[in-house]
PDB file of N, CA and C in Angstrom:
ATOM      1  N   ASP A   1       0.922  -1.272   0.016  1.00  0.00           N
ATOM      2  CA  ASP A   1      -0.029   0.034  -0.069  1.00  0.00           C
ATOM      3  C   ASP A   1       1.011   1.241  -0.093  1.00  0.00           C
ATOM      4  N   CYS A   2       0.843   1.921  -1.111  1.00  0.00           N
ATOM      5  CA  CYS A   2       1.759   3.043  -1.220  1.00  0.00           C
ATOM      6  C   CYS A   2       1.317   4.228  -0.229  1.00  0.00           C
ATOM      7  N   THR A   3       0.380   4.310   0.507  1.00  0.00           N
ATOM      8  CA  THR A   3      -0.218   5.257   1.335  1.00  0.00           C
ATOM      9  C   THR A   3       0.722   4.956   2.625  1.00  0.00           C
ATOM     10  N   GLN A   4       1.119   3.967   2.780  1.00  0.00           N
ATOM     11  CA  GLN A   4       1.745   3.605   4.301  1.00  0.00           C
ATOM     12  C   GLN A   4       3.136   4.419   4.267  1.00  0.00           C
ATOM     13  N   SER A   5       3.597   4.707   5.343  1.00  0.00           N
ATOM     14  CA  SER A   5       4.848   5.222   5.408  1.00  0.00           C
ATOM     15  C   SER A   5       5.718   4.562   6.277  1.00  0.00           C
ATOM     16  N   CYS A   6       7.020   5.019   5.983  1.00  0.00           N
ATOM     17  CA  CYS A   6       7.911   4.688   7.011  1.00  0.00           C
ATOM     18  C   CYS A   6       8.040   5.575   8.474  1.00  0.00           C
ATOM     19  N   ARG A   7       7.781   4.916   9.281  1.00  0.00           N
ATOM     20  CA  ARG A   7       7.348   5.472  10.739  1.00  0.00           C
ATOM     21  C   ARG A   7       8.323   6.102  11.489  1.00  0.00           C
ATOM     22  N   SER A   8       9.553   5.517  11.730  1.00  0.00           N
ATOM     23  CA  SER A   8      10.382   6.016  12.583  1.00  0.00           C
ATOM     24  C   SER A   8      11.967   6.094  12.071  1.00  0.00           C
ATOM     25  N   ALA A   9      12.384   7.297  11.577  1.00  0.00           N
ATOM     26  CA  ALA A   9      13.591   7.689  11.199  1.00  0.00           C
ATOM     27  C   ALA A   9      14.724   7.620  11.843  1.00  0.00           C
ATOM     28  N   LYS A  10      15.711   6.891  11.639  1.00  0.00           N
ATOM     29  CA  LYS A  10      16.995   7.036  12.630  1.00  0.00           C
ATOM     30  C   LYS A  10      18.042   7.819  12.030  1.00  0.00           C
ATOM     31  N   SER A  11      18.436   7.659  10.756  1.00  0.00           N
ATOM     32  CA  SER A  11      19.423   8.653  10.457  1.00  0.00           C
ATOM     33  C   SER A  11      19.183   8.962   8.802  1.00  0.00           C
ATOM     34  N   ILE A  12      19.523  10.116   8.298  1.00  0.00           N
ATOM     35  CA  ILE A  12      19.372  10.420   6.992  1.00  0.00           C
ATOM     36  C   ILE A  12      20.781  10.737   6.302  1.00  0.00           C
ATOM     37  N   ARG A  13      20.651  10.204   4.855  1.00  0.00           N
ATOM     38  CA  ARG A  13      21.917  10.766   4.365  1.00  0.00           C
ATOM     39  C   ARG A  13      21.622  11.243   3.034  1.00  0.00           C
ATOM     40  N   ARG A  14      21.945  12.283   2.653  1.00  0.00           N
ATOM     41  CA  ARG A  14      21.768  13.077   1.326  1.00  0.00           C
ATOM     42  C   ARG A  14      22.752  12.686   0.263  1.00  0.00           C
ATOM     43  N   VAL A  15      22.565  12.322  -0.909  1.00  0.00           N
ATOM     44  CA  VAL A  15      23.545  12.129  -1.850  1.00  0.00           C
ATOM     45  C   VAL A  15      23.432  13.413  -2.880  1.00  0.00           C
ATOM     46  N   PHE A  16      24.506  13.819  -3.154  1.00  0.00           N
ATOM     47  CA  PHE A  16      24.651  15.013  -3.970  1.00  0.00           C
ATOM     48  C   PHE A  16      25.182  14.519  -5.297  1.00  0.00           C
ATOM     49  N   SER A  17      24.737  15.120  -6.468  1.00  0.00           N
ATOM     50  CA  SER A  17      25.285  14.924  -7.851  1.00  0.00           C
ATOM     51  C   SER A  17      26.547  15.496  -8.019  1.00  0.00           C
ATOM     52  N   PRO A  18      27.362  14.724  -8.731  1.00  0.00           N
ATOM     53  CA  PRO A  18      28.447  15.634  -9.107  1.00  0.00           C
ATOM     54  C   PRO A  18      28.200  16.922  -9.956  1.00  0.00           C
ATOM     55  N   GLY A  19      29.283  17.659  -9.984  1.00  0.00           N
ATOM     56  CA  GLY A  19      28.976  18.851 -10.847  1.00  0.00           C
ATOM     57  C   GLY A  19      28.926  18.605 -12.140  1.00  0.00           C
ATOM     58  N   SER A  20      27.904  19.320 -12.673  1.00  0.00           N
ATOM     59  CA  SER A  20      27.703  19.434 -14.176  1.00  0.00           C
ATOM     60  C   SER A  20      27.258  20.652 -14.535  1.00  0.00           C
ATOM     61  N   GLU A  21      27.007  20.934 -15.965  1.00  0.00           N
ATOM     62  CA  GLU A  21      27.015  22.413 -16.385  1.00  0.00           C
ATOM     63  C   GLU A  21      25.617  22.744 -16.213  1.00  0.00           C
ATOM     64  N   ASP A  22      24.523  21.942 -16.178  1.00  0.00           N
ATOM     65  CA  ASP A  22      22.990  22.171 -16.248  1.00  0.00           C
ATOM     66  C   ASP A  22      22.521  21.977 -14.781  1.00  0.00           C
ATOM     67  N   GLU A  23      23.249  21.696 -13.699  1.00  0.00           N
ATOM     68  CA  GLU A  23      22.809  21.290 -12.441  1.00  0.00           C
ATOM     69  C   GLU A  23      23.763  22.127 -11.448  1.00  0.00           C
ATOM     70  N   SER A  24      22.978  22.548 -10.328  1.00  0.00           N
ATOM     71  CA  SER A  24      23.676  23.083  -9.177  1.00  0.00           C
ATOM     72  C   SER A  24      24.547  22.028  -8.559  1.00  0.00           C
ATOM     73  N   PRO A  25      25.707  22.143  -7.862  1.00  0.00           N
ATOM     74  CA  PRO A  25      26.351  21.076  -7.234  1.00  0.00           C
ATOM     75  C   PRO A  25      25.708  20.580  -6.135  1.00  0.00           C
ATOM     76  N   ALA A  26      24.593  21.383  -5.557  1.00  0.00           N
ATOM     77  CA  ALA A  26      23.933  20.745  -4.225  1.00  0.00           C
ATOM     78  C   ALA A  26      22.633  19.957  -4.692  1.00  0.00           C
ATOM     79  N   THR A  27      22.415  19.681  -6.022  1.00  0.00           N
ATOM     80  CA  THR A  27      21.193  19.155  -6.216  1.00  0.00           C
ATOM     81  C   THR A  27      21.071  17.841  -5.781  1.00  0.00           C
ATOM     82  N   VAL A  28      20.182  17.233  -4.875  1.00  0.00           N
ATOM     83  CA  VAL A  28      20.035  16.139  -4.383  1.00  0.00           C
ATOM     84  C   VAL A  28      19.177  15.139  -5.260  1.00  0.00           C
ATOM     85  N   LYS A  29      20.056  13.901  -5.440  1.00  0.00           N
ATOM     86  CA  LYS A  29      19.591  12.844  -6.397  1.00  0.00           C
ATOM     87  C   LYS A  29      18.689  11.770  -5.736  1.00  0.00           C
ATOM     88  N   PHE A  30      18.987  11.741  -4.476  1.00  0.00           N
ATOM     89  CA  PHE A  30      17.857  10.723  -3.454  1.00  0.00           C
ATOM     90  C   PHE A  30      18.394  11.068  -1.997  1.00  0.00           C
ATOM     91  N   ILE A  31      17.373  10.661  -1.289  1.00  0.00           N
ATOM     92  CA  ILE A  31      17.643  10.623   0.151  1.00  0.00           C
ATOM     93  C   ILE A  31      17.645   9.214   0.606  1.00  0.00           C
ATOM     94  N   LYS A  32      18.686   8.712   1.394  1.00  0.00           N
ATOM     95  CA  LYS A  32      18.521   7.433   1.880  1.00  0.00           C
ATOM     96  C   LYS A  32      18.603   7.474   3.706  1.00  0.00           C
ATOM     97  N   MET A  33      17.576   6.817   3.817  1.00  0.00           N
ATOM     98  CA  MET A  33      17.685   6.526   5.764  1.00  0.00           C
ATOM     99  C   MET A  33      17.441   5.130   6.080  1.00  0.00           C
ATOM    100  N   SER A  34      17.983   5.038   7.265  1.00  0.00           N
ATOM    101  CA  SER A  34      17.665   3.748   7.923  1.00  0.00           C
ATOM    102  C   SER A  34      16.062   4.042   8.845  1.00  0.00           C
ATOM    103  N   CYS A  35      15.257   3.004   8.609  1.00  0.00           N
ATOM    104  CA  CYS A  35      13.880   3.435   9.380  1.00  0.00           C
ATOM    105  C   CYS A  35      13.336   1.788   9.681  1.00  0.00           C
ATOM    106  N   LYS A  36      12.214   1.889  10.088  1.00  0.00           N
ATOM    107  CA  LYS A  36      11.604   0.877  10.581  1.00  0.00           C
ATOM    108  C   LYS A  36      10.257   0.970   9.771  1.00  0.00           C
ATOM    109  N   TYR A  37       9.689  -0.126   9.359  1.00  0.00           N
ATOM    110  CA  TYR A  37       8.277   0.062   8.357  1.00  0.00           C
ATOM    111  C   TYR A  37       7.447  -0.931   9.284  1.00  0.00           C
ATOM    112  N   PHE A  38       6.449  -0.038   9.841  1.00  0.00           N
ATOM    113  CA  PHE A  38       5.365  -0.590  10.563  1.00  0.00           C
ATOM    114  C   PHE A  38       4.058  -0.948   9.562  1.00  0.00           C
ATOM    115  N   THR A  39       4.096  -2.350   9.428  1.00  0.00           N
ATOM    116  CA  THR A  39       3.154  -2.886   8.276  1.00  0.00           C
ATOM    117  C   THR A  39       1.901  -3.019   8.782  1.00  0.00           C
ATOM    118  N   ASP A  40       0.775  -3.301   8.216  1.00  0.00           N
ATOM    119  CA  ASP A  40      -0.621  -3.446   8.749  1.00  0.00           C
ATOM    120  C   ASP A  40      -0.611  -4.977   8.911  1.00  0.00           C
ATOM    121  N   GLY A  41      -0.425  -5.362  10.170  1.00  0.00           N
ATOM    122  CA  GLY A  41      -0.550  -6.718  10.561  1.00  0.00           C
ATOM    123  C   GLY A  41       0.467  -7.630  10.170  1.00  0.00           C
ATOM    124  N   MET A  42       1.617  -7.341   9.728  1.00  0.00           N
ATOM    125  CA  MET A  42       2.605  -8.226   9.325  1.00  0.00           C
ATOM    126  C   MET A  42       3.997  -7.884  10.430  1.00  0.00           C
ATOM    127  N   GLY A  43       3.877  -7.003  11.230  1.00  0.00           N
ATOM    128  CA  GLY A  43       4.765  -6.851  12.268  1.00  0.00           C
ATOM    129  C   GLY A  43       5.849  -5.490  11.661  1.00  0.00           C
ATOM    130  N   VAL A  44       6.909  -5.123  12.428  1.00  0.00           N
ATOM    131  CA  VAL A  44       7.941  -4.096  11.973  1.00  0.00           C
ATOM    132  C   VAL A  44       9.043  -4.782  11.544  1.00  0.00           C
ATOM    133  N   VAL A  45       9.500  -4.062  10.514  1.00  0.00           N
ATOM    134  CA  VAL A  45      10.885  -4.515  10.075  1.00  0.00           C
ATOM    135  C   VAL A  45      11.757  -3.419   9.775  1.00  0.00           C
ATOM    136  N   GLY A  46      13.084  -3.633  10.169  1.00  0.00           N
ATOM    137  CA  GLY A  46      13.960  -2.702   9.747  1.00  0.00           C
ATOM    138  C   GLY A  46      14.660  -2.565   8.624  1.00  0.00           C
ATOM    139  N   GLY A  47      14.971  -1.550   7.937  1.00  0.00           N
ATOM    140  CA  GLY A  47      15.489  -1.526   6.599  1.00  0.00           C
ATOM    141  C   GLY A  47      16.062  -0.291   6.169  1.00  0.00           C
ATOM    142  N   VAL A  48      15.964   0.045   4.724  1.00  0.00           N
ATOM    143  CA  VAL A  48      16.588   1.239   4.288  1.00  0.00           C
ATOM    144  C   VAL A  48      15.456   1.813   3.461  1.00  0.00           C
ATOM    145  N   LEU A  49      14.954   3.073   3.668  1.00  0.00           N
ATOM    146  CA  LEU A  49      14.067   3.769   2.731  1.00  0.00           C
ATOM    147  C   LEU A  49      14.832   4.578   1.791  1.00  0.00           C
ATOM    148  N   ILE A  50      14.548   4.553   0.537  1.00  0.00           N
ATOM    149  CA  ILE A  50      15.327   5.705  -0.545  1.00  0.00           C
ATOM    150  C   ILE A  50      14.206   6.447  -1.270  1.00  0.00           C
ATOM    151  N   VAL A  51      14.278   7.678  -1.206  1.00  0.00           N
ATOM    152  CA  VAL A  51      13.245   8.482  -1.943  1.00  0.00           C
ATOM    153  C   VAL A  51      13.947   9.212  -2.951  1.00  0.00           C
ATOM    154  N   THR A  52      13.367   9.098  -4.113  1.00  0.00           N
ATOM    155  CA  THR A  52      14.026   9.529  -5.376  1.00  0.00           C
ATOM    156  C   THR A  52      12.957  10.561  -5.961  1.00  0.00           C
ATOM    157  N   PRO A  53      13.242  11.362  -6.930  1.00  0.00           N
ATOM    158  CA  PRO A  53      12.225  12.323  -7.368  1.00  0.00           C
ATOM    159  C   PRO A  53      10.966  11.527  -8.095  1.00  0.00           C
ATOM    160  N   ASN A  54      11.168  10.133  -8.549  1.00  0.00           N
ATOM    161  CA  ASN A  54      10.388   9.397  -9.012  1.00  0.00           C
ATOM    162  C   ASN A  54       9.681   8.366  -8.198  1.00  0.00           C
ATOM    163  N   ASN A  55      10.452   7.859  -7.261  1.00  0.00           N
ATOM    164  CA  ASN A  55       9.653   6.513  -6.239  1.00  0.00           C
ATOM    165  C   ASN A  55      10.158   6.743  -4.985  1.00  0.00           C
ATOM    166  N   ILE A  56       9.456   5.895  -4.362  1.00  0.00           N
ATOM    167  CA  ILE A  56       9.833   5.498  -2.792  1.00  0.00           C
ATOM    168  C   ILE A  56       9.982   4.260  -2.648  1.00  0.00           C
ATOM    169  N   MET A  57      11.083   3.730  -2.140  1.00  0.00           N
ATOM    170  CA  MET A  57      11.562   2.283  -2.155  1.00  0.00           C
ATOM    171  C   MET A  57      11.920   1.965  -0.800  1.00  0.00           C
ATOM    172  N   PHE A  58      11.366   0.952  -0.159  1.00  0.00           N
ATOM    173  CA  PHE A  58      11.918   0.299   1.125  1.00  0.00           C
ATOM    174  C   PHE A  58      12.572  -1.127   0.820  1.00  0.00           C
ATOM    175  N   ASP A  59      13.943  -1.207   1.350  1.00  0.00           N
ATOM    176  CA  ASP A  59      14.635  -2.324   1.051  1.00  0.00           C
ATOM    177  C   ASP A  59      14.809  -2.979   2.696  1.00  0.00           C
ATOM    178  N   PRO A  60      13.931  -4.017   2.856  1.00  0.00           N
ATOM    179  CA  PRO A  60      14.057  -4.557   4.366  1.00  0.00           C
ATOM    180  C   PRO A  60      15.592  -5.139   4.558  1.00  0.00           C
ATOM    181  N   HIS A  61      16.132  -5.102   5.779  1.00  0.00           N
ATOM    182  CA  HIS A  61      17.192  -5.803   6.107  1.00  0.00           C
ATOM    183  C   HIS A  61      17.015  -7.274   5.984  1.00  0.00           C
ATOM    184  N   LYS A  62      17.936  -8.104   5.194  1.00  0.00           N
ATOM    185  CA  LYS A  62      17.743  -9.538   5.088  1.00  0.00           C
ATOM    186  C   LYS A  62      18.097 -10.135   6.367  1.00  0.00           C
ATOM    187  N   SER A  63      18.659  -9.401   7.412  1.00  0.00           N
ATOM    188  CA  SER A  63      18.735 -10.466   8.656  1.00  0.00           C
ATOM    189  C   SER A  63      17.821 -10.109   9.545  1.00  0.00           C
ATOM    190  N   ASP A  64      16.547  -9.291   9.257  1.00  0.00           N
ATOM    191  CA  ASP A  64      15.578  -9.212  10.239  1.00  0.00           C
ATOM    192  C   ASP A  64      15.098 -10.533  10.304  1.00  0.00           C
ATOM    193  N   PRO A  65      14.623 -10.836  11.597  1.00  0.00           N
ATOM    194  CA  PRO A  65      13.924 -11.995  11.809  1.00  0.00           C
ATOM    195  C   PRO A  65      12.517 -12.395  11.150  1.00  0.00           C
ATOM    196  N   LEU A  66      11.776 -11.159  11.011  1.00  0.00           N
ATOM    197  CA  LEU A  66      10.720 -11.394  10.230  1.00  0.00           C
ATOM    198  C   LEU A  66      10.801 -11.663   8.626  1.00  0.00           C
ATOM    199  N   VAL A  67      11.834 -11.078   8.202  1.00  0.00           N
ATOM    200  CA  VAL A  67      12.237 -11.074   6.913  1.00  0.00           C
ATOM    201  C   VAL A  67      12.727 -12.356   6.747  1.00  0.00           C
ATOM    202  N   ILE A  68      13.522 -13.106   7.342  1.00  0.00           N
ATOM    203  CA  ILE A  68      13.888 -14.551   7.327  1.00  0.00           C
ATOM    204  C   ILE A  68      12.807 -15.551   7.391  1.00  0.00           C
ATOM    205  N   GLU A  69      11.897 -15.103   8.312  1.00  0.00           N
ATOM    206  CA  GLU A  69      10.662 -16.048   8.401  1.00  0.00           C
ATOM    207  C   GLU A  69       9.521 -15.763   7.138  1.00  0.00           C
ATOM    208  N   ASN A  70       9.330 -14.800   6.720  1.00  0.00           N
ATOM    209  CA  ASN A  70       8.484 -14.434   5.662  1.00  0.00           C
ATOM    210  C   ASN A  70       8.854 -14.175   4.312  1.00  0.00           C
ATOM    211  N   GLY A  71      10.242 -13.670   4.358  1.00  0.00           N
ATOM    212  CA  GLY A  71      10.746 -13.464   2.842  1.00  0.00           C
ATOM    213  C   GLY A  71      10.674 -11.911   2.682  1.00  0.00           C
ATOM    214  N   CYS A  72      11.751 -11.525   1.680  1.00  0.00           N
ATOM    215  CA  CYS A  72      11.830 -10.018   1.445  1.00  0.00           C
ATOM    216  C   CYS A  72      10.543  -9.637   0.597  1.00  0.00           C
ATOM    217  N   GLU A  73       9.835 -10.519   0.017  1.00  0.00           N
ATOM    218  CA  GLU A  73       8.880 -10.143  -0.917  1.00  0.00           C
ATOM    219  C   GLU A  73       7.484  -9.331  -0.089  1.00  0.00           C
ATOM    220  N   GLU A  74       7.395  -9.889   1.125  1.00  0.00           N
ATOM    221  CA  GLU A  74       6.565  -9.402   1.803  1.00  0.00           C
ATOM    222  C   GLU A  74       6.534  -8.011   2.453  1.00  0.00           C
ATOM    223  N   TYR A  75       8.024  -7.601   2.597  1.00  0.00           N
ATOM    224  CA  TYR A  75       8.093  -6.424   3.182  1.00  0.00           C
ATOM    225  C   TYR A  75       8.723  -5.091   2.194  1.00  0.00           C
ATOM    226  N   GLY A  76       9.239  -5.785   1.083  1.00  0.00           N
ATOM    227  CA  GLY A  76       9.919  -4.855   0.054  1.00  0.00           C
ATOM    228  C   GLY A  76       8.655  -3.929  -0.627  1.00  0.00           C
ATOM    229  N   LEU A  77       9.119  -2.782  -0.790  1.00  0.00           N
ATOM    230  CA  LEU A  77       8.038  -1.542  -1.184  1.00  0.00           C
ATOM    231  C   LEU A  77       8.753  -0.966  -2.368  1.00  0.00           C
ATOM    232  N   ILE A  78       8.115  -0.745  -3.420  1.00  0.00           N
ATOM    233  CA  ILE A  78       8.430   0.344  -4.716  1.00  0.00           C
ATOM    234  C   ILE A  78       7.300   0.846  -4.999  1.00  0.00           C
ATOM    235  N   CYS A  79       7.074   2.277  -4.770  1.00  0.00           N
ATOM    236  CA  CYS A  79       5.791   2.959  -5.123  1.00  0.00           C
ATOM    237  C   CYS A  79       6.314   4.364  -6.078  1.00  0.00           C
ATOM    238  N   PRO A  80       5.632   4.328  -6.966  1.00  0.00           N
ATOM    239  CA  PRO A  80       5.795   5.733  -8.019  1.00  0.00           C
ATOM    240  C   PRO A  80       5.406   6.817  -7.009  1.00  0.00           C
ATOM    241  N   MET A  81       6.005   7.957  -7.316  1.00  0.00           N
ATOM    242  CA  MET A  81       5.778   9.212  -6.360  1.00  0.00           C
ATOM    243  C   MET A  81       4.440   9.766  -6.657  1.00  0.00           C
ATOM    244  N   GLU A  82       3.964   9.457  -8.101  1.00  0.00           N
ATOM    245  CA  GLU A  82       2.561  10.136  -8.224  1.00  0.00           C
ATOM    246  C   GLU A  82       1.306   9.140  -7.632  1.00  0.00           C
ATOM    247  N   GLU A  83       1.693   7.945  -7.024  1.00  0.00           N
ATOM    248  CA  GLU A  83       0.909   7.388  -6.322  1.00  0.00           C
ATOM    249  C   GLU A  83       0.966   7.687  -4.690  1.00  0.00           C
ATOM    250  N   VAL A  84       1.939   8.335  -4.085  1.00  0.00           N
ATOM    251  CA  VAL A  84       2.196   8.890  -2.792  1.00  0.00           C
ATOM    252  C   VAL A  84       0.990  10.012  -2.410  1.00  0.00           C
ATOM    253  N   VAL A  85       0.255   9.383  -1.482  1.00  0.00           N
ATOM    254  CA  VAL A  85      -0.785  10.612  -0.870  1.00  0.00           C
ATOM    255  C   VAL A  85      -0.070  11.395   0.266  1.00  0.00           C
ATOM    256  N   SER A  86       0.657  10.680   1.192  1.00  0.00           N
ATOM    257  CA  SER A  86       1.126  11.104   2.312  1.00  0.00           C
ATOM    258  C   SER A  86       2.078  10.534   2.929  1.00  0.00           C
ATOM    259  N   VAL A  87       3.143  11.087   3.501  1.00  0.00           N
ATOM    260  CA  VAL A  87       4.320  10.413   4.448  1.00  0.00           C
ATOM    261  C   VAL A  87       4.437  11.029   5.709  1.00  0.00           C
ATOM    262  N   ALA A  88       4.674  10.134   6.757  1.00  0.00           N
ATOM    263  CA  ALA A  88       4.947  10.716   7.912  1.00  0.00           C
ATOM    264  C   ALA A  88       6.267  10.007   8.548  1.00  0.00           C
ATOM    265  N   LEU A  89       7.115  10.718   9.227  1.00  0.00           N
ATOM    266  CA  LEU A  89       8.251  10.193   9.851  1.00  0.00           C
ATOM    267  C   LEU A  89       8.147  10.681  11.044  1.00  0.00           C
ATOM    268  N   TYR A  90       8.446   9.656  12.143  1.00  0.00           N
ATOM    269  CA  TYR A  90       8.730   9.809  13.638  1.00  0.00           C
ATOM    270  C   TYR A  90       9.878   9.464  14.133  1.00  0.00           C
ATOM    271  N   ASP A  91      10.465  10.112  15.127  1.00  0.00           N
ATOM    272  CA  ASP A  91      11.479   9.740  15.641  1.00  0.00           C
ATOM    273  C   ASP A  91      10.983   9.059  16.975  1.00  0.00           C
ATOM    274  N   ASP A  92       9.799   9.301  17.456  1.00  0.00           N
ATOM    275  CA  ASP A  92       9.357   8.742  18.608  1.00  0.00           C
ATOM    276  C   ASP A  92       7.744   7.905  18.365  1.00  0.00           C
ATOM    277  N   VAL A  93       8.073   6.736  18.241  1.00  0.00           N
ATOM    278  CA  VAL A  93       6.909   5.935  17.574  1.00  0.00           C
ATOM    279  C   VAL A  93       5.722   6.261  18.639  1.00  0.00           C
ATOM    280  N   SER A  94       5.819   6.644  19.886  1.00  0.00           N
ATOM    281  CA  SER A  94       4.711   6.817  20.754  1.00  0.00           C
ATOM    282  C   SER A  94       3.737   7.877  20.328  1.00  0.00           C
ATOM    283  N   ARG A  95       4.430   8.883  19.519  1.00  0.00           N
ATOM    284  CA  ARG A  95       3.752   9.996  18.981  1.00  0.00           C
ATOM    285  C   ARG A  95       2.787   9.631  17.716  1.00  0.00           C
ATOM    286  N   MET A  96       2.958   8.365  17.117  1.00  0.00           N
ATOM    287  CA  MET A  96       2.168   7.953  16.011  1.00  0.00           C
ATOM    288  C   MET A  96       0.722   7.940  16.188  1.00  0.00           C
ATOM    289  N   LYS A  97      -0.043   8.458  15.410  1.00  0.00           N
ATOM    290  CA  LYS A  97      -1.596   8.213  15.263  1.00  0.00           C
ATOM    291  C   LYS A  97      -1.731   7.383  14.190  1.00  0.00           C
ATOM    292  N   LEU A  98      -2.571   6.124  14.161  1.00  0.00           N
ATOM    293  CA  LEU A  98      -2.871   5.210  13.335  1.00  0.00           C
ATOM    294  C   LEU A  98      -4.108   5.863  12.887  1.00  0.00           C
ATOM    295  N   LYS A  99      -4.257   5.807  11.510  1.00  0.00           N
ATOM    296  CA  LYS A  99      -5.489   6.230  10.611  1.00  0.00           C
ATOM    297  C   LYS A  99      -6.895   5.580  11.201  1.00  0.00           C
ATOM    298  N   ASP A 100      -6.568   4.165  11.338  1.00  0.00           N
ATOM    299  CA  ASP A 100      -7.882   3.652  11.546  1.00  0.00           C
ATOM    300  C   ASP A 100      -8.242   3.310  13.050  1.00  0.00           C
ATOM    301  N   ALA A 101      -7.354   3.863  13.898  1.00  0.00           N
ATOM    302  CA  ALA A 101      -7.459   3.264  15.320  1.00  0.00           C
ATOM    303  C   ALA A 101      -8.658   3.858  16.022  1.00  0.00           C
ATOM    304  N   LEU A 102      -9.163   2.930  16.829  1.00  0.00           N
ATOM    305  CA  LEU A 102     -10.389   3.276  17.651  1.00  0.00           C
ATOM    306  C   LEU A 102      -9.693   4.004  19.063  1.00  0.00           C
ATOM    307  N   PRO A 103     -10.658   4.852  19.473  1.00  0.00           N
ATOM    308  CA  PRO A 103     -10.194   5.680  20.776  1.00  0.00           C
ATOM    309  C   PRO A 103     -10.189   4.691  21.678  1.00  0.00           C
ATOM    310  N   SER A 104      -9.288   5.001  22.667  1.00  0.00           N
ATOM    311  CA  SER A 104      -9.180   4.013  24.020  1.00  0.00           C
ATOM    312  C   SER A 104      -9.894   4.517  25.136  1.00  0.00           C
TER     313      SER A 104
END
């Protein structure tokens, strides 16, 4: 589901393009960050989120116990940017609000 987001960012690394005549040297080609993917009913998996101008991709860590148990196909994600509705990043998961959660 492309509307799901990577919920807990740990670090962000920006990669800059090499200098060229038609681009500024500070043009960001993609953003790569370590994060946790909170799935809908299939657990929480650590991995790497890569955001490009065209896609959002999540690559789960192969050593994650849930990935070992269920396989990478269950947790890998590639979503075209035009299908993204919203994204939320949290450094404290206790502040997350789930879309369909019932009031306690």
